[in-house]
C-alpha positions as a LaTeX table, in Angstrom:
\begin{tabular}{lrrr}
\hline
Residue & $x$ (\AA) & $y$ (\AA) & $z$ (\AA) \\
\hline
Met1 & 119.32 & 68.75 & 93.03 \\
Thr2 & 123.00 & 68.57 & 93.90 \\
Ser3 & 124.63 & 70.48 & 96.63 \\
His4 & 127.82 & 72.44 & 95.70 \\
His5 & 130.64 & 73.52 & 97.89 \\
Pro6 & 130.21 & 77.05 & 99.13 \\
Asp7 & 133.57 & 78.12 & 98.23 \\
Arg8 & 133.18 & 77.67 & 94.54 \\
Thr9 & 129.60 & 78.22 & 93.97 \\
Glu10 & 128.72 & 80.85 & 91.37 \\
Asp11 & 125.18 & 81.12 & 90.08 \\
Glu12 & 123.46 & 82.96 & 87.39 \\
Val13 & 122.77 & 85.75 & 89.73 \\
Asp14 & 126.49 & 86.25 & 90.29 \\
Leu15 & 127.13 & 86.52 & 86.54 \\
Leu16 & 124.10 & 89.12 & 86.18 \\
Val17 & 125.37 & 91.16 & 89.05 \\
Ala18 & 128.92 & 91.32 & 87.70 \\
Ala19 & 127.56 & 92.25 & 84.12 \\
Trp20 & 125.60 & 95.02 & 85.58 \\
Arg21 & 128.55 & 96.35 & 87.80 \\
Gln22 & 130.69 & 96.47 & 84.42 \\
Glu23 & 127.97 & 98.03 & 82.50 \\
Arg24 & 126.37 & 100.40 & 85.29 \\
Pro25 & 129.11 & 101.13 & 87.90 \\
Asp26 & 126.98 & 104.16 & 89.01 \\
Leu27 & 124.25 & 101.96 & 90.33 \\
Asp28 & 124.19 & 100.00 & 93.38 \\
Val29 & 122.94 & 96.66 & 92.15 \\
Glu30 & 123.22 & 94.85 & 95.62 \\
Pro31 & 119.48 & 94.22 & 95.83 \\
Leu32 & 119.73 & 91.74 & 92.77 \\
Gln33 & 121.95 & 89.45 & 95.07 \\
Val34 & 118.93 & 88.64 & 97.13 \\
Leu35 & 115.77 & 89.37 & 95.19 \\
Ser36 & 116.95 & 87.89 & 91.83 \\
Arg37 & 117.58 & 84.69 & 93.83 \\
Val38 & 114.15 & 84.94 & 95.52 \\
Ser39 & 112.60 & 85.47 & 92.07 \\
Arg40 & 114.31 & 82.60 & 90.41 \\
Leu41 & 113.57 & 80.42 & 93.55 \\
Ala42 & 109.81 & 81.41 & 93.21 \\
Arg43 & 109.92 & 80.14 & 89.58 \\
His44 & 111.16 & 76.90 & 90.68 \\
Leu45 & 108.67 & 76.63 & 93.50 \\
Asp46 & 106.04 & 77.58 & 91.01 \\
Arg47 & 107.01 & 74.77 & 88.89 \\
Ala48 & 107.02 & 72.15 & 91.84 \\
Arg49 & 103.64 & 73.35 & 92.77 \\
Arg50 & 102.13 & 72.97 & 89.18 \\
Ala51 & 103.63 & 69.46 & 88.91 \\
Ser52 & 102.41 & 68.34 & 92.37 \\
Phe53 & 98.88 & 69.57 & 91.65 \\
Ala54 & 98.83 & 68.11 & 88.14 \\
Glu55 & 99.88 & 64.71 & 89.58 \\
His56 & 96.83 & 64.94 & 91.58 \\
Asp57 & 94.48 & 66.27 & 89.14 \\
Leu58 & 94.20 & 69.70 & 90.81 \\
Glu59 & 94.37 & 73.13 & 89.44 \\
Thr60 & 96.32 & 75.72 & 91.79 \\
Trp61 & 92.99 & 77.35 & 92.77 \\
Glu62 & 91.25 & 74.13 & 93.62 \\
Phe63 & 94.14 & 73.27 & 96.01 \\
Asp64 & 93.84 & 76.60 & 97.50 \\
Val65 & 90.19 & 76.12 & 98.37 \\
Leu66 & 90.55 & 72.50 & 99.57 \\
Thr67 & 93.62 & 73.36 & 101.71 \\
Ala68 & 91.57 & 76.31 & 103.15 \\
Leu69 & 88.62 & 73.92 & 104.15 \\
Arg70 & 91.31 & 71.16 & 105.30 \\
Arg71 & 93.18 & 73.77 & 107.69 \\
Ala72 & 89.75 & 74.71 & 109.30 \\
Gly73 & 89.76 & 71.29 & 111.05 \\
Glu74 & 86.93 & 68.99 & 111.79 \\
Pro75 & 84.38 & 68.99 & 110.09 \\
Tyr76 & 86.43 & 70.84 & 107.50 \\
Glu77 & 83.84 & 73.38 & 106.39 \\
Leu78 & 83.68 & 77.24 & 106.07 \\
Ser79 & 81.30 & 79.69 & 104.83 \\
Pro80 & 81.64 & 81.10 & 101.41 \\
Gly81 & 82.81 & 84.30 & 103.11 \\
Ala82 & 85.50 & 82.72 & 105.20 \\
Leu83 & 86.71 & 80.95 & 101.86 \\
Leu84 & 86.80 & 84.33 & 100.20 \\
Arg85 & 89.08 & 85.69 & 102.95 \\
Ala86 & 91.39 & 82.81 & 102.76 \\
Thr87 & 91.76 & 82.83 & 99.03 \\
Leu88 & 91.49 & 86.56 & 98.10 \\
Val89 & 88.92 & 86.15 & 95.41 \\
Thr90 & 85.78 & 87.76 & 94.36 \\
Ser91 & 82.30 & 86.48 & 95.45 \\
Gly92 & 81.37 & 85.60 & 91.88 \\
Thr93 & 84.54 & 83.78 & 91.16 \\
Met94 & 84.27 & 81.91 & 94.69 \\
Thr95 & 80.69 & 80.79 & 93.70 \\
Asn96 & 81.86 & 79.37 & 90.59 \\
Arg97 & 84.83 & 77.54 & 92.18 \\
Ile98 & 82.69 & 75.92 & 94.76 \\
Asp99 & 80.07 & 74.92 & 91.90 \\
Arg100 & 83.01 & 73.23 & 90.10 \\
Leu101 & 84.57 & 71.63 & 93.21 \\
Ala102 & 80.86 & 70.35 & 94.16 \\
Ala103 & 80.50 & 69.04 & 90.58 \\
Ala104 & 83.56 & 67.17 & 90.85 \\
Gly105 & 82.65 & 65.49 & 94.22 \\
Leu106 & 85.38 & 67.42 & 96.39 \\
Val107 & 83.13 & 69.48 & 98.35 \\
Thr108 & 79.43 & 69.65 & 99.27 \\
Arg109 & 77.17 & 72.45 & 100.44 \\
Arg110 & 74.72 & 72.38 & 103.25 \\
Pro111 & 72.57 & 75.00 & 105.10 \\
Asp112 & 74.31 & 76.89 & 107.89 \\
Pro113 & 72.36 & 76.11 & 111.10 \\
Glu114 & 73.60 & 79.47 & 112.36 \\
Asp115 & 72.11 & 81.54 & 109.49 \\
Arg116 & 69.01 & 80.77 & 107.58 \\
Arg117 & 70.34 & 82.33 & 104.32 \\
Gly118 & 73.92 & 80.91 & 104.65 \\
Val119 & 75.50 & 77.78 & 103.51 \\
Leu120 & 78.65 & 75.89 & 104.61 \\
Val121 & 81.01 & 74.32 & 102.27 \\
Ser122 & 82.48 & 71.06 & 103.42 \\
Leu123 & 85.06 & 68.75 & 102.12 \\
Thr124 & 84.03 & 65.44 & 100.97 \\
Glu125 & 85.98 & 62.40 & 101.97 \\
Ala126 & 87.42 & 62.26 & 98.32 \\
Gly127 & 88.27 & 65.93 & 98.71 \\
Arg128 & 89.96 & 65.43 & 101.95 \\
Lys129 & 91.84 & 62.34 & 100.41 \\
Arg130 & 92.87 & 64.50 & 97.28 \\
Val131 & 94.29 & 67.50 & 99.18 \\
Asp132 & 95.88 & 65.41 & 101.69 \\
Asp133 & 97.85 & 63.54 & 98.90 \\
Ala134 & 98.52 & 66.49 & 97.18 \\
Phe135 & 99.89 & 68.47 & 100.01 \\
Ala136 & 102.26 & 65.43 & 101.08 \\
Asp137 & 103.61 & 65.38 & 97.71 \\
Leu138 & 104.26 & 69.27 & 97.65 \\
Leu139 & 106.01 & 69.07 & 100.87 \\
Arg140 & 108.31 & 66.24 & 99.51 \\
Arg141 & 109.15 & 68.57 & 96.38 \\
Glu142 & 109.53 & 71.69 & 98.68 \\
Arg143 & 112.12 & 69.68 & 100.77 \\
Glu144 & 113.92 & 68.79 & 97.63 \\
Leu145 & 113.97 & 72.65 & 96.70 \\
Leu146 & 115.62 & 73.19 & 100.11 \\
Ala147 & 117.98 & 70.09 & 100.19 \\
Gly148 & 121.05 & 72.21 & 99.94 \\
Leu149 & 120.51 & 73.80 & 103.35 \\
Gly150 & 120.75 & 72.44 & 106.69 \\
Gln151 & 118.05 & 72.78 & 109.10 \\
His152 & 119.65 & 75.62 & 110.95 \\
Glu153 & 120.15 & 77.45 & 107.63 \\
Gln154 & 116.53 & 76.88 & 106.67 \\
Gln155 & 115.55 & 78.15 & 110.00 \\
Ala156 & 117.73 & 81.33 & 109.61 \\
Leu157 & 116.63 & 81.90 & 105.92 \\
Ala158 & 112.85 & 81.67 & 107.02 \\
Gly159 & 113.54 & 84.23 & 109.90 \\
Leu160 & 115.31 & 86.57 & 107.50 \\
Leu161 & 112.30 & 86.28 & 104.89 \\
Arg162 & 109.85 & 86.63 & 107.49 \\
Thr163 & 111.44 & 90.22 & 108.50 \\
Leu164 & 111.33 & 91.15 & 104.95 \\
Leu165 & 107.56 & 90.08 & 104.49 \\
Ile166 & 106.03 & 91.23 & 107.64 \\
Pro167 & 105.57 & 94.93 & 106.59 \\
Phe168 & 103.99 & 93.93 & 103.39 \\
Asp169 & 101.47 & 91.37 & 105.14 \\
Ala170 & 100.55 & 94.15 & 107.49 \\
Thr171 & 99.45 & 96.45 & 104.55 \\
Asp172 & 98.33 & 93.72 & 102.09 \\
Thr173 & 94.67 & 94.27 & 101.35 \\
Gly174 & 94.39 & 91.32 & 99.13 \\
Ala175 & 93.64 & 93.58 & 96.09 \\
Pro176 & 95.30 & 92.54 & 92.99 \\
\hline
\end{tabular}
């Protein structure tokens, strides 16, 4: 990805906004300046994620479950209920996902010593290695997406996006 000089950079959104201003001068199209760029960047991020996961033979949902376990820290295990909350899927869907990950040798189930009826889902060594490798690759790709910004610009952008997202995070119930 090449970096352009800020004084002469015009992107697709600039052209889109100019066209809308011409066609609908009665509308304030300023939100497009930010949100169309966020949307376009999200598409590039989605492509990078899919490429990274495919390179490590993982589906997005597999990465999500494995990273939830990995973030839990040693011994890298959670209850199915905790995995549900971390990945925002239904109980039946999670059961199916755990079954598929167990069949692939990426997780195991064991009885929960704190709850006779419960189980704990644990990362296997193969699961930990797979998710660690995929995550490192994803971060490399994400750094490439951000290469046009310096560290301070990245921090400023992160702060601005955080400000926009906090109200949504506070009201997000996880429902589709």
